[in-house]
Amino acid sequence: MTRDDALALDAADPLAPLREQFELPPGVIYLDGNSLGVLPRATAARVAAVVQQEWGQGLIRSWNAAGWITLPQRVGDKIARLVGVGAGELVVADSTSVNLFKVLSAALNIVAADAPERRRIVSERSNFPTDLYIAESLARERGFELLLCDADQLPAHLDQRAAVLMLTHVNYRTGRMHDMAALSRAAHEAGALTVWDLAHSAGAVPLSLASDGADFAVGCGYKYLNGGPGAPAFVWAHPRHAERFWQPLAGWMGHAAPFEFTPGYRPAPGITRYLCGTPALLSLAALECGVDTVLAAGPLGGMAALRAKSLALTRLFAERVSATCPMLTMASPPLDAQRGSQVCFSHPELGYPVMQALIARGVIGDFRAPDILRFGFTPLYSRFVDAFDAAEHLREVLDTAEWRQPEFNQRHAVT
Ligand SMILES: *Cc1c(COP(=O)(O)O)cnc(C)c1O
């Protein structure tokens, strides 16, 4: 593989025009779309229009006239297409952490009603910390036990004690992807429900939540969906569960008739009851632009085509780095079927300064404590030549010990 070979792959790539949808700073190879997606070209004008026309001129009338009041459902319907569920089954609301609290609480309510002897939430020790903290807090409050184990041990813990299996589909640190269908089947056979966090999956890998046995799911708007910093998240409940219980954050936007202003709570039908308070409209408008960039791949083969390119990109990068940087250990699964859209390498000491040196060269990935260099590939805008060049930069940083420079060894608050 030469740089010209990489350029030839880009020239032959039918998805290449999708990159034109984005505002990418010159001289930057951006490999952190799994943490904060890049800015779509449409977003600035759309947010400006919402501010200047809809808010500035329309004022309060825009809740009806501009359709603000139904935007959580409308953007939700677009995301539904990306995760393999039906229109009307998914809404945009709040943050991933808050939505996880809602669905995990609802799942525990269902189990408490149907099988009160089940007292365990089963999850993976290396799950993203906010997921574990929310589960820890709910378990404590509701008298459940949070059982954490390694990924390979999960099936062994799906037994008559398990109430809920709560997992992140693609691991944030290693990029390892669970077999959602197999684990959900095992959970259901054991009598447990499943809650899936799609933070590193939605917009990155094809999903079919309903047919793969998910009972509840949440996901993130600012990663592969390109919704912008702090974009609202989404929440889905299988239609057979959506109306079984109130979710605990019973705010007025989840009420059946919020503008009747009645003192008692009456939950809205379906997934709308998972809304809580007034949506962050400006962020929601920006999120819609981001989701549209992913839907734009539809005529070119959609998520399946994006997935094929993502695997080709991560394979190329993994092969180059493994061949040229022997001091790094690949921390992501080599098998395509087990890998999300990122490639990670570990080094016992140098992860942080090496990433800082790369960022100074314009190759932006990130570092995840204690030892992981993380590189996310977003097939909407990542090119084969980017993967090739990033691997070359990484080799040079290591070969020249550029990471030794003092400024690369000062820790920032966000890594
Ligand atoms: C990014 C991420 C989150 C983010 O949660 P917020 O509430 O938006 O801060 C949650 N879970 C996982 C697995 C993530 O990767």
GROMACS .gro file of C-alpha atoms and ligand atoms in nm:
model
  430
    1MET     CA    1   0.000   0.000   0.000
    2THR     CA    2   0.137   0.336  -0.109
    3ARG     CA    3  -0.005   0.686  -0.073
    4ASP     CA    4  -0.102   0.670  -0.440
    5ASP     CA    5  -0.296   0.351  -0.371
    6ALA     CA    6  -0.488   0.537  -0.098
    7LEU     CA    7  -0.558   0.825  -0.336
    8ALA     CA    8  -0.684   0.575  -0.593
    9LEU     CA    9  -0.925   0.428  -0.337
   10ASP     CA   10  -1.061   0.779  -0.273
   11ALA     CA   11  -1.095   0.846  -0.645
   12ALA     CA   12  -1.300   0.525  -0.684
   13ASP     CA   13  -1.510   0.581  -0.370
   14PRO     CA   14  -1.880   0.637  -0.453
   15LEU     CA   15  -1.933   0.793  -0.107
   16ALA     CA   16  -1.660   1.056  -0.155
   17PRO     CA   17  -1.902   1.338  -0.253
   18LEU     CA   18  -2.066   1.316   0.093
   19ARG     CA   19  -1.760   1.496   0.235
   20GLU     CA   20  -1.878   1.811   0.057
   21GLN     CA   21  -2.152   1.837   0.318
   22PHE     CA   22  -1.903   1.946   0.582
   23GLU     CA   23  -1.701   2.246   0.687
   24LEU     CA   24  -1.358   2.092   0.751
   25PRO     CA   25  -1.067   2.310   0.863
   26PRO     CA   26  -0.780   2.299   0.613
   27GLY     CA   27  -0.473   2.103   0.716
   28VAL     CA   28  -0.661   1.888   0.965
   29ILE     CA   29  -0.710   1.512   0.956
   30TYR     CA   30  -1.005   1.470   1.187
   31LEU     CA   31  -1.027   1.130   1.355
   32ASP     CA   32  -1.250   1.224   1.647
   33GLY     CA   33  -1.599   1.219   1.496
   34ASN     CA   34  -1.679   0.950   1.753
   35SER     CA   35  -1.642   1.217   2.023
   36LEU     CA   36  -1.759   1.533   1.846
   37GLY     CA   37  -1.876   1.512   1.486
   38VAL     CA   38  -1.769   1.788   1.245
   39LEU     CA   39  -1.978   2.089   1.146
   40PRO     CA   40  -2.219   2.033   0.855
   41ARG     CA   41  -2.223   2.319   0.602
   42ALA     CA   42  -2.601   2.354   0.645
   43THR     CA   43  -2.591   2.405   1.022
   44ALA     CA   44  -2.479   2.768   1.056
   45ALA     CA   45  -2.745   2.898   0.816
   46ARG     CA   46  -3.015   2.682   0.971
   47VAL     CA   47  -2.934   2.790   1.327
   48ALA     CA   48  -2.913   3.153   1.210
   49ALA     CA   49  -3.258   3.119   1.051
   50VAL     CA   50  -3.402   2.970   1.368
   51VAL     CA   51  -3.251   3.255   1.571
   52GLN     CA   52  -3.328   3.544   1.336
   53GLN     CA   53  -3.655   3.444   1.173
   54GLU     CA   54  -3.820   3.183   1.391
   55TRP     CA   55  -3.720   3.332   1.724
   56GLY     CA   56  -3.649   3.694   1.628
   57GLN     CA   57  -3.954   3.753   1.409
   58GLY     CA   58  -4.186   3.461   1.485
   59LEU     CA   59  -4.133   3.477   1.861
   60ILE     CA   60  -4.371   3.257   2.058
   61ARG     CA   61  -4.578   3.191   1.744
   62SER     CA   62  -4.298   2.967   1.618
   63TRP     CA   63  -4.394   2.687   1.858
   64ASN     CA   64  -4.687   2.631   1.621
   65ALA     CA   65  -4.595   2.811   1.299
   66ALA     CA   66  -4.239   2.674   1.271
   67GLY     CA   67  -4.336   2.338   1.421
   68TRP     CA   68  -4.102   2.366   1.719
   69ILE     CA   69  -4.340   2.168   1.937
   70THR     CA   70  -4.314   1.851   1.728
   71LEU     CA   71  -3.944   1.878   1.640
   72PRO     CA   72  -3.838   1.613   1.899
   73GLN     CA   73  -4.063   1.364   1.718
   74ARG     CA   74  -3.971   1.477   1.366
   75VAL     CA   75  -3.597   1.450   1.423
   76GLY     CA   76  -3.667   1.128   1.614
   77ASP     CA   77  -3.836   0.981   1.306
   78LYS     CA   78  -3.523   1.056   1.103
   79ILE     CA   79  -3.296   0.888   1.357
   80ALA     CA   80  -3.541   0.594   1.369
   81ARG     CA   81  -3.453   0.521   1.005
   82LEU     CA   82  -3.085   0.493   1.100
   83VAL     CA   83  -3.138   0.250   1.385
   84GLY     CA   84  -3.395   0.022   1.223
   85VAL     CA   85  -3.713   0.112   1.409
   86GLY     CA   86  -4.045   0.256   1.301
   87ALA     CA   87  -4.155   0.618   1.277
   88GLY     CA   88  -4.317   0.735   1.600
   89GLU     CA   89  -4.109   0.499   1.815
   90LEU     CA   90  -3.815   0.726   1.899
   91VAL     CA   91  -3.781   1.083   2.030
   92VAL     CA   92  -3.498   1.329   2.076
   93ALA     CA   93  -3.462   1.459   2.432
   94ASP     CA   94  -3.222   1.557   2.706
   95SER     CA   95  -2.879   1.389   2.727
   96THR     CA   96  -2.775   1.027   2.692
   97SER     CA   97  -2.718   1.005   3.069
   98VAL     CA   98  -3.066   1.138   3.148
   99ASN     CA   99  -3.232   0.913   2.890
  100LEU     CA  100  -3.051   0.612   3.030
  101PHE     CA  101  -3.193   0.697   3.372
  102LYS     CA  102  -3.543   0.701   3.221
  103VAL     CA  103  -3.523   0.372   3.031
  104LEU     CA  104  -3.333   0.180   3.296
  105SER     CA  105  -3.587   0.291   3.551
  106ALA     CA  106  -3.874   0.185   3.323
  107ALA     CA  107  -3.708  -0.153   3.262
  108LEU     CA  108  -3.666  -0.208   3.637
  109ASN     CA  109  -4.034  -0.122   3.688
  110ILE     CA  110  -4.138  -0.382   3.432
  111VAL     CA  111  -3.920  -0.650   3.590
  112ALA     CA  112  -4.035  -0.555   3.940
  113ALA     CA  113  -4.394  -0.611   3.826
  114ASP     CA  114  -4.337  -0.932   3.628
  115ALA     CA  115  -4.052  -1.104   3.811
  116PRO     CA  116  -3.981  -0.934   4.146
  117GLU     CA  117  -3.724  -1.196   4.248
  118ARG     CA  118  -3.483  -1.069   3.981
  119ARG     CA  119  -3.259  -0.812   4.149
  120ARG     CA  120  -2.958  -0.769   3.922
  121ILE     CA  121  -2.853  -0.518   3.660
  122VAL     CA  122  -2.579  -0.688   3.457
  123SER     CA  123  -2.325  -0.476   3.271
  124GLU     CA  124  -1.969  -0.468   3.148
  125ARG     CA  125  -1.696  -0.334   3.374
  126SER     CA  126  -1.549  -0.134   3.087
  127ASN     CA  127  -1.881   0.028   2.996
  128PHE     CA  128  -1.871   0.406   2.967
  129PRO     CA  129  -1.859   0.550   3.321
  130THR     CA  130  -2.172   0.767   3.300
  131ASP     CA  131  -2.373   0.453   3.217
  132LEU     CA  132  -2.228   0.274   3.518
  133TYR     CA  133  -2.284   0.572   3.747
  134ILE     CA  134  -2.649   0.605   3.644
  135ALA     CA  135  -2.697   0.230   3.699
  136GLU     CA  136  -2.517   0.243   4.032
  137SER     CA  137  -2.737   0.526   4.152
  138LEU     CA  138  -3.060   0.358   4.037
  139ALA     CA  139  -2.956   0.022   4.178
  140ARG     CA  140  -2.888   0.184   4.514
  141GLU     CA  141  -3.214   0.376   4.516
  142ARG     CA  142  -3.428   0.082   4.407
  143GLY     CA  143  -3.256  -0.199   4.595
  144PHE     CA  144  -3.097  -0.372   4.295
  145GLU     CA  145  -2.745  -0.506   4.264
  146LEU     CA  146  -2.517  -0.383   3.985
  147LEU     CA  147  -2.309  -0.677   3.864
  148LEU     CA  148  -2.009  -0.583   3.649
  149CYS     CA  149  -1.803  -0.834   3.456
  150ASP     CA  150  -1.580  -0.864   3.151
  151ALA     CA  151  -1.748  -0.890   2.813
  152ASP     CA  152  -1.672  -1.261   2.775
  153GLN     CA  153  -1.839  -1.337   3.109
  154LEU     CA  154  -2.170  -1.170   3.026
  155PRO     CA  155  -2.355  -1.483   2.906
  156ALA     CA  156  -2.264  -1.664   3.227
  157HIS     CA  157  -2.440  -1.396   3.432
  158LEU     CA  158  -2.762  -1.407   3.235
  159ASP     CA  159  -2.953  -1.631   3.475
  160GLN     CA  160  -3.264  -1.625   3.693
  161ARG     CA  161  -3.118  -1.341   3.901
  162ALA     CA  162  -3.076  -1.103   3.607
  163ALA     CA  163  -3.334  -0.825   3.571
  164VAL     CA  164  -3.173  -0.610   3.302
  165LEU     CA  165  -2.874  -0.646   3.073
  166MET     CA  166  -2.742  -0.292   3.017
  167LEU     CA  167  -2.468  -0.252   2.758
  168THR     CA  168  -2.305  -0.006   2.526
  169HIS     CA  169  -2.311  -0.166   2.183
  170VAL     CA  170  -1.966  -0.040   2.075
  171ASN     CA  171  -1.713   0.005   2.356
  172TYR     CA  172  -1.598   0.368   2.378
  173ARG     CA  173  -1.239   0.278   2.453
  174THR     CA  174  -1.160  -0.026   2.241
  175GLY     CA  175  -1.425  -0.005   1.969
  176ARG     CA  176  -1.526  -0.364   2.039
  177MET     CA  177  -1.881  -0.426   1.919
  178HIS     CA  178  -2.116  -0.665   2.094
  179ASP     CA  179  -2.333  -0.908   1.902
  180MET     CA  180  -2.661  -0.738   1.991
  181ALA     CA  181  -2.882  -1.016   1.856
  182ALA     CA  182  -2.697  -1.298   2.035
  183LEU     CA  183  -2.672  -1.121   2.372
  184SER     CA  184  -3.032  -1.000   2.359
  185ARG     CA  185  -3.146  -1.354   2.280
  186ALA     CA  186  -2.948  -1.490   2.575
  187ALA     CA  187  -3.092  -1.219   2.802
  188HIS     CA  188  -3.448  -1.293   2.690
  189GLU     CA  189  -3.401  -1.668   2.727
  190ALA     CA  190  -3.289  -1.601   3.083
  191GLY     CA  191  -3.595  -1.378   3.138
  192ALA     CA  192  -3.414  -1.041   3.147
  193LEU     CA  193  -3.472  -0.720   2.953
  194THR     CA  194  -3.207  -0.539   2.748
  195VAL     CA  195  -3.104  -0.173   2.747
  196TRP     CA  196  -2.860  -0.068   2.475
  197ASP     CA  197  -2.654   0.250   2.457
  198LEU     CA  198  -2.586   0.337   2.092
  199ALA     CA  199  -2.350   0.632   2.154
  200HIS     CA  200  -2.080   0.484   1.929
  201SER     CA  201  -2.318   0.300   1.694
  202ALA     CA  202  -2.589   0.536   1.570
  203GLY     CA  203  -2.474   0.674   1.235
  204ALA     CA  204  -2.167   0.447   1.242
  205VAL     CA  205  -2.293   0.091   1.201
  206PRO     CA  206  -2.620  -0.053   1.066
  207LEU     CA  207  -2.867  -0.131   1.343
  208SER     CA  208  -3.199  -0.314   1.359
  209LEU     CA  209  -3.298  -0.268   1.719
  210ALA     CA  210  -3.633  -0.439   1.708
  211SER     CA  211  -3.525  -0.750   1.520
  212ASP     CA  212  -3.202  -0.774   1.725
  213GLY     CA  213  -3.400  -0.797   2.047
  214ALA     CA  214  -3.344  -0.459   2.211
  215ASP     CA  215  -3.608  -0.362   2.466
  216PHE     CA  216  -3.485  -0.005   2.520
  217ALA     CA  217  -3.214   0.210   2.363
  218VAL     CA  218  -3.054   0.550   2.404
  219GLY     CA  219  -2.796   0.729   2.194
  220CYS     CA  220  -2.593   1.040   2.146
  221GLY     CA  221  -2.650   1.331   1.906
  222TYR     CA  222  -2.306   1.493   1.896
  223LYS     CA  223  -2.092   1.194   1.789
  224TYR     CA  224  -2.156   1.020   1.454
  225LEU     CA  225  -2.482   1.214   1.409
  226ASN     CA  226  -2.287   1.543   1.381
  227GLY     CA  227  -2.537   1.736   1.592
  228GLY     CA  228  -2.289   1.976   1.750
  229PRO     CA  229  -2.145   2.012   2.101
  230GLY     CA  230  -2.399   1.914   2.364
  231ALA     CA  231  -2.657   1.813   2.101
  232PRO     CA  232  -2.964   1.646   2.251
  233ALA     CA  233  -2.973   1.267   2.270
  234PHE     CA  234  -3.240   1.016   2.168
  235VAL     CA  235  -3.446   0.749   2.338
  236TRP     CA  236  -3.637   0.448   2.207
  237ALA     CA  237  -3.860   0.196   2.383
  238HIS     CA  238  -3.993  -0.112   2.211
  239PRO     CA  239  -4.362  -0.042   2.140
  240ARG     CA  240  -4.464  -0.334   2.363
  241HIS     CA  241  -4.297  -0.155   2.659
  242ALA     CA  242  -4.341   0.212   2.577
  243GLU     CA  243  -4.673   0.251   2.753
  244ARG     CA  244  -4.632   0.007   3.039
  245PHE     CA  245  -4.509   0.257   3.295
  246TRP     CA  246  -4.440   0.623   3.343
  247GLN     CA  247  -4.080   0.706   3.311
  248PRO     CA  248  -3.968   0.872   3.635
  249LEU     CA  249  -3.900   1.223   3.496
  250ALA     CA  250  -4.267   1.291   3.438
  251GLY     CA  251  -4.238   1.644   3.298
  252TRP     CA  252  -4.509   1.834   3.115
  253MET     CA  253  -4.373   1.768   2.763
  254GLY     CA  254  -4.440   1.399   2.826
  255HIS     CA  255  -4.797   1.470   2.938
  256ALA     CA  256  -5.087   1.364   2.717
  257ALA     CA  257  -5.213   1.725   2.697
  258PRO     CA  258  -4.952   1.970   2.830
  259PHE     CA  259  -5.158   2.274   2.740
  260GLU     CA  260  -5.458   2.168   2.944
  261PHE     CA  261  -5.248   2.257   3.249
  262THR     CA  262  -5.415   2.002   3.472
  263PRO     CA  263  -5.259   1.932   3.815
  264GLY     CA  264  -5.240   1.554   3.765
  265TYR     CA  265  -4.996   1.372   3.535
  266ARG     CA  266  -5.140   1.171   3.248
  267PRO     CA  267  -4.864   1.024   3.032
  268ALA     CA  268  -4.872   1.081   2.656
  269PRO     CA  269  -4.923   0.771   2.440
  270GLY     CA  270  -4.615   0.591   2.313
  271ILE     CA  271  -4.262   0.723   2.323
  272THR     CA  272  -4.371   1.088   2.370
  273ARG     CA  273  -4.399   1.021   2.742
  274TYR     CA  274  -4.018   0.994   2.745
  275LEU     CA  275  -3.995   1.369   2.687
  276CYS     CA  276  -3.953   1.572   3.004
  277GLY     CA  277  -3.920   1.951   2.976
  278THR     CA  278  -3.894   2.210   2.697
  279PRO     CA  279  -3.649   2.100   2.426
  280ALA     CA  280  -3.330   2.300   2.354
  281LEU     CA  281  -3.457   2.425   2.018
  282LEU     CA  282  -3.135   2.572   1.879
  283SER     CA  283  -2.946   2.250   1.950
  284LEU     CA  284  -3.230   2.042   1.814
  285ALA     CA  285  -3.229   2.239   1.487
  286ALA     CA  286  -2.853   2.183   1.460
  287LEU     CA  287  -2.899   1.812   1.531
  288GLU     CA  288  -3.145   1.783   1.243
  289CYS     CA  289  -2.877   1.915   1.003
  290GLY     CA  290  -2.635   1.657   1.137
  291VAL     CA  291  -2.880   1.368   1.102
  292ASP     CA  292  -2.953   1.482   0.746
  293THR     CA  293  -2.583   1.439   0.658
  294VAL     CA  294  -2.612   1.069   0.745
  295LEU     CA  295  -2.945   1.025   0.569
  296ALA     CA  296  -2.784   1.176   0.259
  297ALA     CA  297  -2.599   0.845   0.221
  298GLY     CA  298  -2.936   0.675   0.159
  299PRO     CA  299  -2.932   0.691  -0.223
  300LEU     CA  300  -2.568   0.572  -0.218
  301GLY     CA  301  -2.638   0.257  -0.020
  302GLY     CA  302  -2.713   0.400   0.324
  303MET     CA  303  -2.573   0.256   0.644
  304ALA     CA  304  -2.457  -0.065   0.471
  305ALA     CA  305  -2.239   0.135   0.231
  306LEU     CA  306  -2.110   0.357   0.514
  307ARG     CA  307  -2.025   0.046   0.715
  308ALA     CA  308  -1.832  -0.111   0.428
  309LYS     CA  309  -1.625   0.207   0.384
  310SER     CA  310  -1.574   0.242   0.760
  311LEU     CA  311  -1.435  -0.112   0.778
  312ALA     CA  312  -1.207  -0.049   0.482
  313LEU     CA  313  -1.076   0.269   0.650
  314THR     CA  314  -1.017   0.113   0.991
  315ARG     CA  315  -0.857  -0.194   0.830
  316LEU     CA  316  -0.618   0.023   0.628
  317PHE     CA  317  -0.520   0.233   0.932
  318ALA     CA  318  -0.483  -0.071   1.161
  319GLU     CA  319  -0.261  -0.249   0.907
  320ARG     CA  320  -0.039   0.055   0.846
  321VAL     CA  321   0.010   0.135   1.215
  322SER     CA  322   0.065  -0.229   1.311
  323ALA     CA  323   0.328  -0.258   1.038
  324THR     CA  324   0.514   0.066   1.116
  325CYS     CA  325   0.473   0.126   1.492
  326PRO     CA  326   0.582  -0.194   1.668
  327MET     CA  327   0.586  -0.023   2.010
  328LEU     CA  328   0.206   0.017   1.998
  329THR     CA  329  -0.041  -0.262   2.074
  330MET     CA  330  -0.366  -0.274   1.886
  331ALA     CA  331  -0.651  -0.257   2.138
  332SER     CA  332  -0.937  -0.293   1.889
  333PRO     CA  333  -1.062  -0.625   1.755
  334PRO     CA  334  -0.888  -0.726   1.432
  335LEU     CA  335  -1.205  -0.901   1.314
  336ASP     CA  336  -1.433  -0.672   1.114
  337ALA     CA  337  -1.751  -0.813   1.265
  338GLN     CA  338  -1.634  -0.720   1.617
  339ARG     CA  339  -1.509  -0.369   1.545
  340GLY     CA  340  -1.708  -0.046   1.546
  341SER     CA  341  -1.584   0.255   1.349
  342GLN     CA  342  -1.268   0.327   1.548
  343VAL     CA  343  -0.920   0.185   1.592
  344CYS     CA  344  -0.732   0.212   1.919
  345PHE     CA  345  -0.376   0.142   2.018
  346SER     CA  346  -0.232   0.123   2.366
  347HIS     CA  347   0.104   0.220   2.502
  348PRO     CA  348   0.180   0.183   2.873
  349GLU     CA  349   0.323   0.536   2.921
  350LEU     CA  350   0.325   0.743   2.606
  351GLY     CA  351  -0.040   0.752   2.499
  352TYR     CA  352  -0.109   1.106   2.616
  353PRO     CA  353   0.202   1.289   2.485
  354VAL     CA  354   0.198   1.099   2.155
  355MET     CA  355  -0.162   1.208   2.094
  356GLN     CA  356  -0.074   1.569   2.185
  357ALA     CA  357   0.214   1.562   1.935
  358LEU     CA  358  -0.020   1.423   1.668
  359ILE     CA  359  -0.279   1.694   1.739
  360ALA     CA  360  -0.006   1.958   1.701
  361ARG     CA  361   0.053   1.811   1.353
  362GLY     CA  362  -0.319   1.847   1.274
  363VAL     CA  363  -0.407   1.479   1.320
  364ILE     CA  364  -0.687   1.493   1.575
  365GLY     CA  365  -0.775   1.180   1.769
  366ASP     CA  366  -0.799   1.154   2.145
  367PHE     CA  367  -0.656   0.985   2.450
  368ARG     CA  368  -0.856   0.772   2.690
  369ALA     CA  369  -0.699   0.696   3.025
  370PRO     CA  370  -0.507   0.501   3.120
  371ASP     CA  371  -0.327   0.408   2.799
  372ILE     CA  372  -0.543   0.434   2.484
  373LEU     CA  373  -0.479   0.632   2.165
  374ARG     CA  374  -0.819   0.647   1.996
  375PHE     CA  375  -0.884   0.714   1.626
  376GLY     CA  376  -1.242   0.739   1.505
  377PHE     CA  377  -1.325   0.709   1.135
  378THR     CA  378  -1.638   0.869   0.997
  379PRO     CA  379  -1.700   0.736   0.646
  380LEU     CA  380  -1.908   1.044   0.558
  381TYR     CA  381  -1.592   1.255   0.549
  382SER     CA  382  -1.284   1.045   0.636
  383ARG     CA  383  -1.074   0.959   0.329
  384PHE     CA  384  -0.840   0.669   0.262
  385VAL     CA  385  -0.554   0.916   0.220
  386ASP     CA  386  -0.637   1.054   0.567
  387ALA     CA  387  -0.597   0.705   0.713
  388PHE     CA  388  -0.269   0.661   0.528
  389ASP     CA  389  -0.129   1.003   0.626
  390ALA     CA  390  -0.239   0.971   0.989
  391ALA     CA  391  -0.049   0.643   1.019
  392GLU     CA  392   0.260   0.813   0.869
  393HIS     CA  393   0.238   1.101   1.118
  394LEU     CA  394   0.206   0.856   1.404
  395ARG     CA  395   0.515   0.668   1.287
  396GLU     CA  396   0.711   0.994   1.261
  397VAL     CA  397   0.606   1.113   1.607
  398LEU     CA  398   0.732   0.785   1.753
  399ASP     CA  399   1.048   0.758   1.539
  400THR     CA  400   1.161   1.115   1.620
  401ALA     CA  401   1.045   1.105   1.985
  402GLU     CA  402   0.864   1.431   1.918
  403TRP     CA  403   0.628   1.343   2.205
  404ARG     CA  404   0.912   1.432   2.448
  405GLN     CA  405   0.851   1.804   2.406
  406PRO     CA  406   0.733   1.947   2.739
  407GLU     CA  407   0.415   2.105   2.602
  408PHE     CA  408   0.292   1.760   2.492
  409ASN     CA  409   0.327   1.632   2.847
  410GLN     CA  410   0.098   1.883   3.019
  411ARG     CA  411  -0.242   1.736   3.091
  412HIS     CA  412  -0.550   1.932   2.987
  413ALA     CA  413  -0.892   1.895   3.152
  414VAL     CA  414  -1.039   1.724   2.843
  415THR     CA  415  -0.813   1.456   2.696
  416LIG     C1  416  -2.053   0.978   2.481
  416LIG     C2  417  -2.126   0.881   2.566
  416LIG     C3  418  -2.222   0.921   2.658
  416LIG     C4  419  -2.246   1.067   2.677
  416LIG     O1  420  -2.345   1.094   2.770
  416LIG     P1  421  -2.388   1.246   2.794
  416LIG     O2  422  -2.502   1.235   2.882
  416LIG     O3  423  -2.416   1.307   2.660
  416LIG     O4  424  -2.272   1.318   2.855
  416LIG     C5  425  -2.292   0.825   2.728
  416LIG     N1  426  -2.265   0.693   2.710
  416LIG     C6  427  -2.173   0.652   2.623
  416LIG     C7  428  -2.148   0.507   2.605
  416LIG     C8  429  -2.098   0.743   2.551
  416LIG     O5  430  -2.004   0.701   2.466
   0.00000   0.00000   0.00000
